[in-house]
Short mmCIF file of C-alpha atoms and ligand atoms in Angstrom, two decimals:
data_model
loop_
_atom_site.label_atom_id
_atom_site.label_comp_id
_atom_site.label_asym_id
_atom_site.label_seq_id
_atom_site.Cartn_x
_atom_site.Cartn_y
_atom_site.Cartn_z
CA UNK V 26 45.96 6.97 6.70
CA UNK V 27 45.28 3.26 6.47
CA UNK V 28 41.74 1.97 6.07
CA UNK V 29 40.33 -0.59 8.51
CA UNK V 30 40.37 -4.17 7.23
CA UNK V 31 37.13 -6.09 6.82
CA UNK V 32 36.92 -9.56 8.42
CA UNK V 33 34.69 -12.37 7.19
CA UNK V 34 34.66 -16.10 6.73
CA UNK V 35 33.70 -18.31 3.80
CA UNK V 36 31.28 -21.25 3.93
CA UNK V 37 34.37 -23.49 3.99
CA UNK V 38 35.32 -21.72 7.27
CA UNK V 39 38.42 -20.10 5.80
CA UNK V 40 38.76 -16.65 7.39
CA UNK V 41 39.87 -13.49 5.64
CA UNK V 42 40.73 -9.89 6.37
CA UNK V 43 40.42 -7.85 3.23
CA UNK V 44 40.74 -4.22 2.20
CA UNK V 45 37.64 -2.05 1.88
CA UNK V 46 37.39 -2.30 -1.88
CA UNK V 47 36.51 -5.99 -1.59
CA UNK V 48 33.40 -5.33 0.48
CA UNK V 49 30.29 -6.47 -1.41
CA UNK V 50 32.41 -7.75 -4.34
CA UNK V 51 32.91 -11.08 -5.99
CA UNK V 52 36.08 -12.94 -5.13
CA UNK V 53 37.43 -16.45 -5.32
CA UNK V 54 37.76 -18.00 -1.88
CA UNK V 55 41.39 -18.94 -1.33
CA UNK V 56 40.21 -21.92 0.77
CA UNK V 57 37.62 -23.71 -1.40
CA UNK V 58 38.11 -21.95 -4.76
CA UNK V 59 34.41 -21.01 -5.03
CA UNK V 60 33.23 -17.58 -6.27
CA UNK V 61 31.62 -15.80 -3.33
CA UNK V 62 30.49 -12.25 -2.58
CA UNK V 63 32.18 -10.65 0.42
CA UNK V 64 29.51 -9.77 3.02
CA UNK V 65 28.97 -6.07 3.68
CA UNK V 66 28.87 -6.70 7.42
CA UNK V 67 31.58 -8.54 9.32
CA UNK V 68 30.40 -11.86 10.73
CA UNK V 69 27.66 -12.26 8.11
CA UNK V 70 27.90 -15.27 5.76
CA UNK V 71 29.33 -14.90 2.26
CA UNK V 72 26.85 -14.91 -0.61
CA UNK V 73 27.11 -17.62 -3.27
CA UNK V 74 25.69 -16.07 -6.45
CA UNK V 75 22.71 -17.51 -8.34
CA UNK V 76 22.74 -16.45 -11.97
CA UNK V 77 19.12 -17.09 -12.96
CA UNK V 78 15.94 -15.03 -12.63
CA UNK V 79 12.32 -15.29 -13.73
CA UNK V 80 10.26 -12.33 -14.83
CA UNK V 81 6.62 -12.21 -15.78
CA UNK V 82 7.28 -13.50 -19.30
CA UNK V 83 10.94 -14.54 -19.33
CA UNK V 84 13.47 -16.90 -17.82
CA UNK V 85 16.97 -15.45 -17.68
CA UNK V 86 19.87 -17.82 -17.21
CA UNK V 87 23.38 -18.46 -18.54
CA UNK V 88 23.53 -20.00 -22.01
CA UNK V 89 24.91 -23.53 -21.87
CA UNK V 90 26.33 -25.83 -24.50
CA UNK V 91 23.00 -27.42 -25.46
CA UNK V 92 21.58 -23.94 -26.27
CA UNK V 93 24.11 -23.25 -28.98
CA UNK V 94 21.79 -23.89 -31.96
CA UNK V 95 19.14 -21.49 -30.63
CA UNK V 96 21.78 -18.92 -29.70
CA UNK V 97 23.29 -19.24 -33.15
CA UNK V 98 19.90 -18.52 -34.78
CA UNK V 99 20.23 -15.07 -33.20
CA UNK V 100 24.00 -14.72 -33.65
CA UNK V 101 23.95 -15.48 -37.37
CA UNK V 102 21.00 -13.31 -38.47
CA UNK V 103 22.18 -10.08 -40.20
CA UNK V 104 18.87 -8.38 -39.28
CA UNK V 105 20.07 -8.28 -35.66
CA UNK V 106 23.23 -6.35 -36.62
CA UNK V 107 21.77 -3.16 -38.12
CA UNK V 108 23.38 -1.01 -35.45
CA UNK V 109 26.42 -3.19 -34.88
CA UNK V 110 29.91 -2.81 -36.25
CA UNK V 111 30.55 -6.55 -35.98
CA UNK V 112 28.98 -8.99 -38.41
CA UNK V 113 27.03 -12.20 -37.81
CA UNK V 114 28.86 -14.92 -35.89
CA UNK V 115 29.88 -18.28 -37.27
CA UNK V 116 28.70 -21.43 -35.48
CA UNK V 117 32.20 -21.82 -34.11
CA UNK V 118 32.19 -18.31 -32.68
CA UNK V 119 28.81 -18.92 -31.02
CA UNK V 120 30.05 -22.14 -29.40
CA UNK V 121 33.26 -20.44 -28.28
CA UNK V 122 31.33 -17.55 -26.73
CA UNK V 123 29.10 -19.91 -24.76
CA UNK V 124 32.10 -21.95 -23.62
CA UNK V 125 33.94 -18.81 -22.49
CA UNK V 126 30.90 -17.68 -20.50
CA UNK V 127 30.43 -20.93 -18.58
CA UNK V 128 30.32 -20.19 -14.87
CA UNK V 129 32.66 -20.68 -13.13
CA UNK V 130 35.02 -22.59 -15.46
CA UNK V 131 35.06 -20.35 -18.58
CA UNK V 132 34.34 -17.20 -16.61
CA UNK V 133 37.50 -17.57 -14.50
CA UNK V 134 39.55 -16.86 -17.61
CA UNK V 135 37.25 -14.84 -19.88
CA UNK V 136 35.44 -12.80 -17.20
CA UNK V 137 32.48 -12.78 -19.50
CA UNK V 138 28.97 -14.24 -19.22
CA UNK V 139 26.26 -14.82 -21.82
CA UNK V 140 22.72 -14.64 -20.44
CA UNK V 141 20.01 -16.21 -22.58
CA UNK V 142 16.55 -14.69 -22.65
CA UNK V 143 13.97 -17.48 -22.80
CA UNK V 144 10.28 -16.91 -23.47
CA UNK V 145 8.47 -18.82 -20.74
CA UNK V 146 5.46 -19.50 -22.93
CA UNK V 147 7.43 -21.37 -25.60
CA UNK V 148 10.75 -22.23 -23.95
CA UNK V 149 12.54 -20.59 -26.91
CA UNK V 150 15.63 -18.40 -26.67
CA UNK V 151 14.56 -14.97 -27.98
CA UNK V 152 17.55 -12.89 -27.00
CA UNK V 153 20.94 -12.58 -25.36
CA UNK V 154 22.50 -10.28 -22.81
CA UNK V 155 26.30 -10.61 -22.96
CA UNK V 156 28.26 -9.15 -20.09
CA UNK V 157 32.02 -8.65 -19.86
CA UNK V 158 34.00 -7.38 -16.91
CA UNK V 159 36.19 -4.40 -17.71
CA UNK V 160 37.44 -4.08 -14.16
CA UNK V 161 37.19 -7.40 -12.31
CA UNK V 162 35.06 -7.61 -10.27
CA UNK V 163 33.74 -4.05 -10.11
CA UNK V 164 32.56 -2.91 -13.44
CA UNK V 165 31.05 -4.58 -16.51
CA UNK V 166 30.04 -3.71 -20.06
CA UNK V 167 26.58 -4.92 -20.97
CA UNK V 168 25.13 -5.61 -24.42
CA UNK V 169 21.70 -6.83 -25.50
CA UNK V 170 20.07 -8.34 -28.54
CA UNK V 171 16.46 -9.42 -28.95
CA UNK V 172 15.93 -11.55 -32.06
CA UNK V 173 14.14 -9.24 -34.54
CA UNK V 174 10.84 -11.21 -34.80
CA UNK V 175 10.42 -10.62 -31.03
CA UNK V 176 11.65 -7.00 -30.90
CA UNK V 177 9.45 -4.11 -29.79
CA UNK V 178 7.45 -6.20 -27.30
CA UNK V 179 9.22 -5.08 -24.16
CA UNK V 180 11.39 -8.21 -23.86
CA UNK V 181 14.61 -6.20 -24.12
CA UNK V 182 13.59 -3.97 -21.25
CA UNK V 183 12.46 -6.92 -19.12
CA UNK V 184 15.67 -8.88 -19.82
CA UNK V 185 18.08 -6.00 -19.16
CA UNK V 186 16.26 -5.14 -15.91
CA UNK V 187 16.60 -8.78 -14.77
CA UNK V 188 20.29 -9.05 -15.70
CA UNK V 189 20.97 -5.73 -14.00
CA UNK V 190 19.38 -7.14 -10.83
CA UNK V 191 21.54 -10.28 -11.07
CA UNK V 192 24.70 -8.19 -11.54
CA UNK V 193 23.95 -5.92 -8.59
CA UNK V 194 22.27 -8.29 -6.15
CA UNK V 195 24.05 -11.56 -6.91
CA UNK V 196 27.48 -10.58 -8.23
CA UNK V 197 27.98 -7.32 -6.32
CA UNK V 198 28.92 -5.35 -9.45
CA UNK V 199 29.67 -1.70 -8.66
CA UNK V 200 28.98 -0.16 -12.08
CA UNK V 201 27.32 -1.38 -15.28
CA UNK V 202 28.31 0.39 -18.50
CA UNK V 203 26.51 0.29 -21.83
CA UNK V 204 27.18 2.00 -25.15
CA UNK V 205 25.22 1.97 -28.36
CA UNK V 206 24.83 3.67 -31.70
CA UNK V 207 23.35 7.15 -31.17
CA UNK V 208 20.74 6.36 -33.83
CA UNK V 209 19.64 3.18 -32.07
CA UNK V 210 16.69 4.97 -30.44
CA UNK V 211 15.08 1.79 -29.18
CA UNK V 212 18.22 0.78 -27.35
CA UNK V 213 18.70 4.28 -25.93
CA UNK V 214 15.09 4.27 -24.72
CA UNK V 215 15.51 0.77 -23.29
CA UNK V 216 18.57 1.74 -21.25
CA UNK V 217 16.94 4.95 -19.98
CA UNK V 218 13.76 3.16 -18.99
CA UNK V 219 15.70 0.54 -17.00
CA UNK V 220 17.41 3.36 -15.09
CA UNK V 221 20.74 3.85 -16.87
CA UNK V 222 21.99 7.42 -16.93
CA UNK V 223 23.68 9.08 -19.86
CA UNK V 224 27.18 10.04 -18.73
CA UNK V 225 28.30 11.51 -22.01
CA UNK V 226 28.82 10.77 -25.66
CA UNK V 227 31.90 9.40 -27.33
CA UNK V 228 32.44 11.08 -30.70
CA UNK V 229 33.31 8.88 -33.70
CA UNK V 230 33.51 5.90 -31.42
CA UNK V 231 32.52 3.10 -33.77
CA UNK V 232 33.47 2.59 -37.40
CA UNK V 233 30.36 1.24 -39.08
CA UNK V 234 30.97 -0.69 -42.33
CA UNK V 235 28.48 1.40 -44.34
CA UNK V 236 27.79 4.54 -42.25
CA UNK V 237 31.38 5.40 -41.38
CA UNK V 238 32.29 6.81 -37.98
CA UNK V 239 29.37 6.98 -35.59
CA UNK V 240 28.87 8.66 -32.22
CA UNK V 241 27.99 6.59 -29.21
CA UNK V 242 26.22 7.71 -26.05
CA UNK V 243 27.73 6.30 -22.91
CA UNK V 244 25.28 4.97 -20.29
CA UNK V 245 25.95 3.69 -16.82
CA UNK V 246 24.17 2.53 -13.69
CA UNK V 247 25.58 2.20 -10.18
CA UNK V 248 24.74 -0.45 -7.61
CA UNK V 249 22.25 1.16 -5.19
CA UNK V 250 23.88 -0.81 -2.34
CA UNK V 251 27.07 1.20 -2.86
CA UNK V 252 25.47 4.55 -2.08
CA UNK V 253 27.94 5.22 0.75
CA UNK V 254 30.89 4.83 -1.64
CA UNK V 255 29.36 7.46 -3.88
CA UNK V 256 29.14 9.80 -0.96
CA UNK V 257 32.93 9.40 -0.64
CA UNK V 258 32.72 7.24 2.46
CA UNK V 259 34.25 3.89 3.26
CA UNK V 260 32.33 0.72 2.41
CA UNK V 261 32.21 -0.23 6.10
CA UNK V 262 32.52 1.89 9.22
CA UNK V 263 35.90 2.22 10.92
CA UNK V 264 36.46 1.28 14.59
CA UNK V 265 35.06 4.62 15.74
CA UNK V 266 31.83 3.71 13.92
CA UNK V 267 32.22 6.67 11.57
CA UNK V 268 31.96 5.73 7.89
C1 COA Z 327 17.63 -2.70 -29.12
C2 COA Z 327 16.86 -3.93 -28.64
C3 COA Z 327 17.73 -4.74 -27.72
C4 COA Z 327 15.61 -3.44 -27.89
O1 COA Z 327 14.88 -4.56 -27.39
P1 COA Z 327 13.31 -4.64 -27.59
O2 COA Z 327 12.78 -5.80 -26.89
O3 COA Z 327 13.05 -4.53 -29.04
O4 COA Z 327 12.89 -3.27 -26.86
P2 COA Z 327 11.63 -3.02 -25.96
O5 COA Z 327 10.41 -3.53 -26.67
O6 COA Z 327 11.92 -3.55 -24.60
O7 COA Z 327 11.56 -1.44 -25.95
C5 COA Z 327 12.48 -0.69 -25.25
C6 COA Z 327 12.02 0.75 -25.21
O8 COA Z 327 12.16 1.33 -26.50
C7 COA Z 327 10.92 1.95 -26.90
N1 COA Z 327 10.85 1.80 -28.33
C8 COA Z 327 10.39 0.78 -29.05
N2 COA Z 327 10.53 1.02 -30.36
C9 COA Z 327 11.11 2.25 -30.47
C10 COA Z 327 11.52 3.07 -31.55
N3 COA Z 327 11.39 2.67 -32.82
N4 COA Z 327 12.08 4.27 -31.27
C11 COA Z 327 12.24 4.68 -29.99
N5 COA Z 327 11.87 3.93 -28.93
C12 COA Z 327 11.32 2.75 -29.16
C13 COA Z 327 9.87 1.18 -26.15
O9 COA Z 327 8.68 1.93 -26.00
C14 COA Z 327 10.56 0.91 -24.84
O10 COA Z 327 10.50 2.03 -24.00
P3 COA Z 327 9.58 2.04 -22.69
O11 COA Z 327 10.09 0.95 -21.80
O12 COA Z 327 9.74 3.39 -22.13
O13 COA Z 327 8.18 1.76 -23.22
C15 COA Z 327 16.40 -4.82 -29.82
O14 COA Z 327 15.53 -4.12 -30.65
C16 COA Z 327 17.57 -5.39 -30.60
O15 COA Z 327 18.07 -6.42 -30.25
N6 COA Z 327 18.02 -4.73 -31.68
C17 COA Z 327 19.12 -5.23 -32.46
C18 COA Z 327 20.42 -5.35 -31.68
C19 COA Z 327 20.81 -4.05 -31.03
O16 COA Z 327 20.68 -2.98 -31.60
N7 COA Z 327 21.30 -4.16 -29.79
C20 COA Z 327 21.74 -3.06 -29.00
C21 COA Z 327 23.22 -2.92 -29.11
S1 COA Z 327 23.84 -2.11 -27.67
#
């Protein structure tokens, strides 16, 4: 049985009829080349994503070239890597990561973004939330680091909640995945308190340089706007009006 197609038009007036799995997702308009989110209702305008948010104490936005020194302060500090299998980044790696995450130019190829977490009070970058698509443009892996002098003050929770909102509300992501070291209790607590659910645990998932093989719980969160998909229904109703 074929699914009904979903009709919409871009801001550039190009019209499209797409399959159901595009509904609510990011796509590149074939007319103007801009990243837009396909409206959930036919006839409604496309959404052009905004990738910045303010919270009570933080500004969340994409890291740009001029941030590289501040980002590198975090990237290069071994204290931030206690639960990581990778080591501190070189300056070159930091610059490359920021370049790859530039939206839309770097993102088109890398499908990754690097959100900076800026303390409003001081204007300083205190953390990063890197995001990489594993299934464009449905599902992403999310990471987080809060520079250790600022850890334990709730910034991680605030930042991940804000990035999660950007991913769901602006970019139409279907599922956000996150994994961490099973002994990283603060990270586990952070993910749970933002609303991630533990889906399981991967045994001997990461090879730590000093601790050997470590287990990793697997967390995920689904876009609340996709509730109908979870119920096994189509993203939009068919001609009979029955989803
Ligand atoms: C893990 C990390 C991102 C957490 O960010 P943070 O700003 O320090 O965390 P928060 O202050 O927002 O606290 C998050 C939760 O952990 C709880 N928490 C704090 N310290 C804790 C501890 N030692 N053990 C267990 N839970 C703890 C907090 O109470 C909070 O839960 P709540 O929202 O229910 O109150 C941060 O410490 C970090 O960057 N660590 C190094 C890099 C890293 O491990 N990244 C994760 C890789 S996936």
